[in-house]
Short mmCIF file of C-alpha atoms in Angstrom, two decimals:
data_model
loop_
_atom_site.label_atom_id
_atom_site.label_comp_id
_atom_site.label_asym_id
_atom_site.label_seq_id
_atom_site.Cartn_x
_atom_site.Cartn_y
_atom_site.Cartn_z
CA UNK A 989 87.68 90.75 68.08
CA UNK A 990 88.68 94.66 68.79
CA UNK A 991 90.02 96.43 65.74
CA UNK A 992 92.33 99.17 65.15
CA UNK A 993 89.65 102.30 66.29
CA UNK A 994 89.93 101.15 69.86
CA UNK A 995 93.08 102.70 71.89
CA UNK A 996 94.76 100.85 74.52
CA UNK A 997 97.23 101.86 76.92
CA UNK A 998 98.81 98.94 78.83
CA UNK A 999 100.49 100.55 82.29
CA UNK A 1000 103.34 98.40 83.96
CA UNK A 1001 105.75 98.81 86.50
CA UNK A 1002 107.56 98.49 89.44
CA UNK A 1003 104.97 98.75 92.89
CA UNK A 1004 105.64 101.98 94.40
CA UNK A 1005 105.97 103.84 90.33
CA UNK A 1006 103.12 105.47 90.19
CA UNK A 1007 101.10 103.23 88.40
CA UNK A 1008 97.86 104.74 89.97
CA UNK A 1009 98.67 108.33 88.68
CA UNK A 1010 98.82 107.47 85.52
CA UNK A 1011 95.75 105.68 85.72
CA UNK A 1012 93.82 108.27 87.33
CA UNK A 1013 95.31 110.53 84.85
CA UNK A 1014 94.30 108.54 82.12
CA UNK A 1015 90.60 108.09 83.18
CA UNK A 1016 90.57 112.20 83.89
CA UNK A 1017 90.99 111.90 80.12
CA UNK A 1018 88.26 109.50 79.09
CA UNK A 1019 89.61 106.16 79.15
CA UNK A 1020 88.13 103.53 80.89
CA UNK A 1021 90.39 102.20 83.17
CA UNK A 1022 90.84 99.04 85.36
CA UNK A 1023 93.83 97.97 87.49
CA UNK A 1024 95.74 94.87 88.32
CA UNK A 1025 93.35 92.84 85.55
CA UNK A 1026 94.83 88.97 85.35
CA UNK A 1027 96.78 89.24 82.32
CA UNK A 1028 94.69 85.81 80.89
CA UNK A 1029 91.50 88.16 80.86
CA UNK A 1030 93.38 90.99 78.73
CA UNK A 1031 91.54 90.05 75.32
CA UNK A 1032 87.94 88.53 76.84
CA UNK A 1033 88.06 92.25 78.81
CA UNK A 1034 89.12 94.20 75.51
CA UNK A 1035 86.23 92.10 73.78
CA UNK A 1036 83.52 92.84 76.29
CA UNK A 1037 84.31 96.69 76.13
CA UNK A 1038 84.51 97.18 72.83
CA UNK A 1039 80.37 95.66 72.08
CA UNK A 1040 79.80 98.39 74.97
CA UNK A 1041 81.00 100.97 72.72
CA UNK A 1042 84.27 101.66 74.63
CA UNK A 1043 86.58 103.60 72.15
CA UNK A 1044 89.82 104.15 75.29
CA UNK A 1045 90.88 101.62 77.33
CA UNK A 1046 93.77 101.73 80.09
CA UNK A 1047 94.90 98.56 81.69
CA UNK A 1048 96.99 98.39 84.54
CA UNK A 1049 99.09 94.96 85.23
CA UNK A 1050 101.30 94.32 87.68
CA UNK A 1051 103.71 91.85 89.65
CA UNK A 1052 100.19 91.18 91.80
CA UNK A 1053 99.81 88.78 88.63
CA UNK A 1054 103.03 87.16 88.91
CA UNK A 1055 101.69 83.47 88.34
CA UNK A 1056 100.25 84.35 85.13
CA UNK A 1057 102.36 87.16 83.80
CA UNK A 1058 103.81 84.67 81.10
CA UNK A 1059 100.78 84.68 79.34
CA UNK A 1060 100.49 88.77 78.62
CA UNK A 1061 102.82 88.25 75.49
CA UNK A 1062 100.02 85.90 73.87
CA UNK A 1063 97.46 88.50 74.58
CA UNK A 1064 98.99 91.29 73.18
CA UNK A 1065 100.01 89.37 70.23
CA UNK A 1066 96.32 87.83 69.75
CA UNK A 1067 95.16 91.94 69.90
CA UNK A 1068 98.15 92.94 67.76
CA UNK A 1069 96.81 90.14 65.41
CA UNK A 1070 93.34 92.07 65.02
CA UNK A 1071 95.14 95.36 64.10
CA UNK A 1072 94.74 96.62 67.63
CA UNK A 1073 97.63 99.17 68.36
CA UNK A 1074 98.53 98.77 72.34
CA UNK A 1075 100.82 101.64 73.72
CA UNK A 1076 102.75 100.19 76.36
CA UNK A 1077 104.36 102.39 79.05
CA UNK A 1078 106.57 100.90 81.96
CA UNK A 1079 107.06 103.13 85.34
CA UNK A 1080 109.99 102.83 87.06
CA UNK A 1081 112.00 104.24 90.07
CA UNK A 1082 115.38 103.40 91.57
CA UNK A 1083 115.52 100.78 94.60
CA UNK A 1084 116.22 103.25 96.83
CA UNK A 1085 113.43 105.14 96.17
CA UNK A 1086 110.77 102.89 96.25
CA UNK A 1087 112.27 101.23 99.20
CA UNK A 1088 111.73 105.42 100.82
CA UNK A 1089 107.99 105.25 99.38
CA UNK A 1090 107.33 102.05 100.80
CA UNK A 1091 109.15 103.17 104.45
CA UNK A 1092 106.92 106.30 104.25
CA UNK A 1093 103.11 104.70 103.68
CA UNK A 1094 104.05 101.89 105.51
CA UNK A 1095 102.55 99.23 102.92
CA UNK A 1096 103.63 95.85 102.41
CA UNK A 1097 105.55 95.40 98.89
CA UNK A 1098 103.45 92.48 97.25
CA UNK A 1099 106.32 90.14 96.87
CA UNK A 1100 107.44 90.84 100.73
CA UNK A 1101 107.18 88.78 103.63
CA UNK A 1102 105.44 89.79 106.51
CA UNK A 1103 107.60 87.17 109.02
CA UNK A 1104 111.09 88.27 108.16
CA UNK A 1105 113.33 89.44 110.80
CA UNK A 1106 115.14 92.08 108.55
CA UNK A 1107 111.96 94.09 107.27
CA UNK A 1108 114.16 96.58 105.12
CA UNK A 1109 116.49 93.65 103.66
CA UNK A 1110 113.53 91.67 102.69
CA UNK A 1111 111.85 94.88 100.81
CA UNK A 1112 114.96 95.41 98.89
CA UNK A 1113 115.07 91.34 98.06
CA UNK A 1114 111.56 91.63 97.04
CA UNK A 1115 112.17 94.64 94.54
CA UNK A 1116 114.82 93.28 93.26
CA UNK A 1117 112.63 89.49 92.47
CA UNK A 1118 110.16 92.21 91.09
CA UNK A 1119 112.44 94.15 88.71
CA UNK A 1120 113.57 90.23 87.22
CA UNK A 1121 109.68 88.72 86.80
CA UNK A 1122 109.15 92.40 85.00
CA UNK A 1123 112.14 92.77 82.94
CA UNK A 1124 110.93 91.58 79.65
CA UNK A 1125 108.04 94.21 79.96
CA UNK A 1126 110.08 96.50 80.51
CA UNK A 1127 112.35 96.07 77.36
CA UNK A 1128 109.27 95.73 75.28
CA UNK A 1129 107.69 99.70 76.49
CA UNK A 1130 108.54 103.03 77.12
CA UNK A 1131 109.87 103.64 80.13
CA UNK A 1132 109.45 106.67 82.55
CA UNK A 1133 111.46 107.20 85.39
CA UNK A 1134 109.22 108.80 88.27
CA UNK A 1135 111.83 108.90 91.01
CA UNK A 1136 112.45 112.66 91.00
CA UNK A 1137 109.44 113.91 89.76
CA UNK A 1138 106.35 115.29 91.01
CA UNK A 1139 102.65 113.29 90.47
CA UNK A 1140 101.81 116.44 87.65
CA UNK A 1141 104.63 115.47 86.24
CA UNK A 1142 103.99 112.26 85.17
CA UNK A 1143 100.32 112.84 84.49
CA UNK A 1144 101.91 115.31 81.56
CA UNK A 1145 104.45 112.65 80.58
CA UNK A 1146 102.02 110.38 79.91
CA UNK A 1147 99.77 112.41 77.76
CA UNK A 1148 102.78 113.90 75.99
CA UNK A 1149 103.61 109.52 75.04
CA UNK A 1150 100.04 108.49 74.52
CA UNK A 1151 99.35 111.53 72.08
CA UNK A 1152 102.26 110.36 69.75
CA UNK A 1153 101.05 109.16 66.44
CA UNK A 1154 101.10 105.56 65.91
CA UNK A 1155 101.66 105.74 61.99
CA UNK A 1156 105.27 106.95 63.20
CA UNK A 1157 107.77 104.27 63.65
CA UNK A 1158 109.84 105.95 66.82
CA UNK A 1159 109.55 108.58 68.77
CA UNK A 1160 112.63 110.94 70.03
CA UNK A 1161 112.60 111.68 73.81
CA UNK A 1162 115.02 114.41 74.71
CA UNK A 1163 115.47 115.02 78.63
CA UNK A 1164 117.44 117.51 80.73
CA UNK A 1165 118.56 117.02 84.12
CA UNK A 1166 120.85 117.81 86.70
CA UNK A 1167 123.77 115.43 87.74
CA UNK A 1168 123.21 116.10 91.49
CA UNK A 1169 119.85 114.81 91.46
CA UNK A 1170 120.92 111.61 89.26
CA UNK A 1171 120.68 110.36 86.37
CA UNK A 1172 117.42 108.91 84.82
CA UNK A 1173 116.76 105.63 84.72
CA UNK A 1174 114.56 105.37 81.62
CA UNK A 1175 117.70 107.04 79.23
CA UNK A 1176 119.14 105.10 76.42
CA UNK A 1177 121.76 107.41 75.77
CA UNK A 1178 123.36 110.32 78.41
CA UNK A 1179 125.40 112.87 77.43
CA UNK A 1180 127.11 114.98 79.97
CA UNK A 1181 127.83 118.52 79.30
CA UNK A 1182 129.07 119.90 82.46
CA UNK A 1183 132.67 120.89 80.38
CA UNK A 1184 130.64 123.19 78.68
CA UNK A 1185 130.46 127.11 79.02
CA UNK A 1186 127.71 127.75 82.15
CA UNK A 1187 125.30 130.72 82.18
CA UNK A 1188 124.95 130.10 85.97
CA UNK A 1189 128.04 132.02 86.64
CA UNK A 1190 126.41 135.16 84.57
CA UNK A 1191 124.46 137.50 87.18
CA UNK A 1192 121.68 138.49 84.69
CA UNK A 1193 121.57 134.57 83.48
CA UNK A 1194 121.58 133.02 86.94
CA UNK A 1195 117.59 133.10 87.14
CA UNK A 1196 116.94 132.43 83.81
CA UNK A 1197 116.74 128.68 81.79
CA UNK A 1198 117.19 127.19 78.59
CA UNK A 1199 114.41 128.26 77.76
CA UNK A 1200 115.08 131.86 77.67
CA UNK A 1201 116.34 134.23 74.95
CA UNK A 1202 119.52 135.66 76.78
CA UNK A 1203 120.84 132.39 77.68
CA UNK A 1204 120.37 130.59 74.04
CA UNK A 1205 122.05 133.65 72.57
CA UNK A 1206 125.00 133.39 75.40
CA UNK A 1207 125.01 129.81 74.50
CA UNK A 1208 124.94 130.04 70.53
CA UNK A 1209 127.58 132.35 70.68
CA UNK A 1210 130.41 129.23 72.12
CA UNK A 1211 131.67 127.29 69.40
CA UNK A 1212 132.21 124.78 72.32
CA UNK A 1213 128.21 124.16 72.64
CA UNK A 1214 128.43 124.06 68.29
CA UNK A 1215 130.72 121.49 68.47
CA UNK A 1216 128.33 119.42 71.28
CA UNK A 1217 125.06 119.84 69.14
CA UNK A 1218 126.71 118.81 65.99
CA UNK A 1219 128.29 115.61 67.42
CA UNK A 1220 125.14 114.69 69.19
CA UNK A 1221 123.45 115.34 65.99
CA UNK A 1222 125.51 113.08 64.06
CA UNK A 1223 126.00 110.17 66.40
CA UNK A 1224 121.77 109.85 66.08
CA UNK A 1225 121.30 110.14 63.07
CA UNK A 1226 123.81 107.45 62.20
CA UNK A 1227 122.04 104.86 64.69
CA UNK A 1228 118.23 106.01 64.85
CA UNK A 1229 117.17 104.51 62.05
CA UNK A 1230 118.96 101.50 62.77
CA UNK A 1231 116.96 101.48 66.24
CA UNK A 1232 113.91 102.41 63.95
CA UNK A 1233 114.62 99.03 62.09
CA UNK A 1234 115.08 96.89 65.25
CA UNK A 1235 111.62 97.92 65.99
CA UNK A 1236 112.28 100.45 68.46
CA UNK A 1237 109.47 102.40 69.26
CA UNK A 1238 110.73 104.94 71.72
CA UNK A 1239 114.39 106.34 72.55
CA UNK A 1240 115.07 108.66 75.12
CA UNK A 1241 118.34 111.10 74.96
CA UNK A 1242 119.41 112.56 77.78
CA UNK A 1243 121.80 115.91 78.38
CA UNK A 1244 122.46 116.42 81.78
CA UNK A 1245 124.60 119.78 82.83
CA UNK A 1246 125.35 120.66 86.81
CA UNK A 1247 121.59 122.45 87.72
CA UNK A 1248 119.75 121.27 85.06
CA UNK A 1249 118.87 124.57 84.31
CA UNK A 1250 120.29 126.25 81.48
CA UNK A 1251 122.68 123.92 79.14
CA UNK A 1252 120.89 120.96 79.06
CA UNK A 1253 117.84 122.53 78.73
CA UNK A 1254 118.71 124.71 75.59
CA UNK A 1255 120.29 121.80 73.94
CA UNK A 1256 117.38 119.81 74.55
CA UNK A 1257 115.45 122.43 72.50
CA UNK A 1258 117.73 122.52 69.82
CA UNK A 1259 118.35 118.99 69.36
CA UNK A 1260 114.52 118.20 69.51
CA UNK A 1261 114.24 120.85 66.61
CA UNK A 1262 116.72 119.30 64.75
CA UNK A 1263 115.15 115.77 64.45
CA UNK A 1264 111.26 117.14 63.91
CA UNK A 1265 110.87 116.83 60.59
CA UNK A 1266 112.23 113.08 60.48
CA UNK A 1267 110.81 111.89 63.67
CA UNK A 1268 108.45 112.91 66.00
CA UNK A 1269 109.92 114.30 69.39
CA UNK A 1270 109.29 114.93 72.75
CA UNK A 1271 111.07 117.08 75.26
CA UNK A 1272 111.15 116.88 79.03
CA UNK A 1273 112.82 119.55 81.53
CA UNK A 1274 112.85 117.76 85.14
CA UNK A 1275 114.66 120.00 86.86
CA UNK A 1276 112.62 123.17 85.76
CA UNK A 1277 109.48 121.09 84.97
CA UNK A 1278 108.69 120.64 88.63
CA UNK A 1279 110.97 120.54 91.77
CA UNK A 1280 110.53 118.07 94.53
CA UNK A 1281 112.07 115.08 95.21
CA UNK A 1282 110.48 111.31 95.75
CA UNK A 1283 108.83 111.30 98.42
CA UNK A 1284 106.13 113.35 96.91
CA UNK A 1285 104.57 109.88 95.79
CA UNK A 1286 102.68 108.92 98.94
CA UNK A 1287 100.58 105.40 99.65
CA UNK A 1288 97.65 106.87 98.10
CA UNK A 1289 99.60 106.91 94.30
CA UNK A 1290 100.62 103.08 94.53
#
């Protein structure tokens, strides 16, 4: 049986995620990697690899496997069992997105099909049956939303999640984002900031970010934006250990502003500074990250 030396990323997800990115991404950095494996062969596989010396695994599973997708929680358990740490991360997208990606390569969605008079009605059904077989995998991992992000994009997102330290019992995910583009899917918590003073309207801020020196110290200088950081801060640190306890492995926290740009982005910063030292964070900047919206994931990424 495996023990705890050998890492193992488990990659789930909607069809249409991304799932392939993230496993090319993941065998760019020396795991071996195998998609759509039958979730019953999970622990013979992991066994097999492991007398060849394999030290990185990444295994892909999808709805492909729906007949037998009730057995993955015995596998993991059986590894878990051994010692063997699995990082699980879950892709996701909204409906109308994937429904886009799908239009655009012109694949079939695995659960579609191909005789139905209403093509687009019975690709929404079928994501929809997919998003209920998947749902208790998805509760179980981390969840990234890909639907407005670029494919280098998530390749960084999921080294920044499987470069976490396991001896750490949750990680802090703080995300920006602009409201016009939507809010992300994969947030536990939002908190909108629009109401608060915006550096967009200052002509030597308007090309700068959160990131930058003039706009913290145009920022730090509203007791307004004070008050925000300090209630955020307080409302976690009342409930994230209590998360912590539930066995919560991963939160995400996001502050969304108008652009995206400037105040969610510094308080992102600050925030993620301010929980460090008790748990280990992780920031992500969509808007200023990487521009381009979904329909940068073509066929070839499924």
């Amino acid at each position: 049986m495996p023990n705890a030396a050998l890492e193992i990323v488990l990659i789930t997800g909607m069809s249409g995620s991304g799932k392939s990115v993230a496993l090319h991404a993941l065998e760019d950095w020396g795991y071996y990697c195998v998609d759509n494996l039958p979730p019953e062969l999970i622990v013979p596989f992991v066994q097999v690899e492991e007398k060849n010396g394999a030290t990185r695994l990444a295994i892909a599973v999808d709805v492909r496997s729906a007949n037998s997708l009730p057995q993955l929680p015995a596998q993991l358990a059986e590894l878990a069992k051994a010692g063997v740490l699995v990082k699980r991360l879950f892709l996701d997208a909204a409906t109308d997105v994937l429904v886009r990606r799908y239009s655009e390569s012109r694949r079939m969605h695995p659960l579609s099909h191909g005789d139905a008079a209403d093509q687009h009605h019975a690709l929404v059904e079928a994501i929809e049956l997919e998003r209920k077989l998947l749902l208790d995998l998805r509760s179980n991992s981390h969840v990234i939303d890909t639907g407005m992000i670029r494919p280098s994009q998530l390749q960084s997102w999921v080294k920044d999640v499987i470069a976490t330290r396991p001896m750490i019992p949750l990680t802090l995910v703080f995300a920006s984002f602009s409201f016009k583009r939507g809010i992300p899917i994969d947030a536990d918590y939002v908190f909108d900031v629009r109401m608060l003073p915006n550096p967009h309207y200052e002509p030597e801020l308007r090309h700068l970010t959160g990131l930058d020196q003039p706009v913290a110290a145009f920022l730090t200088q509203h007791e307004d934006v004070k008050r925000m950081q300090s209630d955020i801060e307080r409302f976690l640190a009342h409930w994230l250990g209590k998360l912590a306890r539930n066995h919560r492995s991963y939160v995400t926290v996001a502050i969304g502003c108008t652009g995206g740009q400037h105040r969610s982005v510094y308080l992102v910063e600050r925030l993620a500074a301010a929980f460090a030292d008790q748990w280990q964070t992780l920031r992500r900047h969509r808007e200023i990250e990487g521009s381009g919206a979904a329909s940068v994931f073509k066929a070839s990424v499924y």
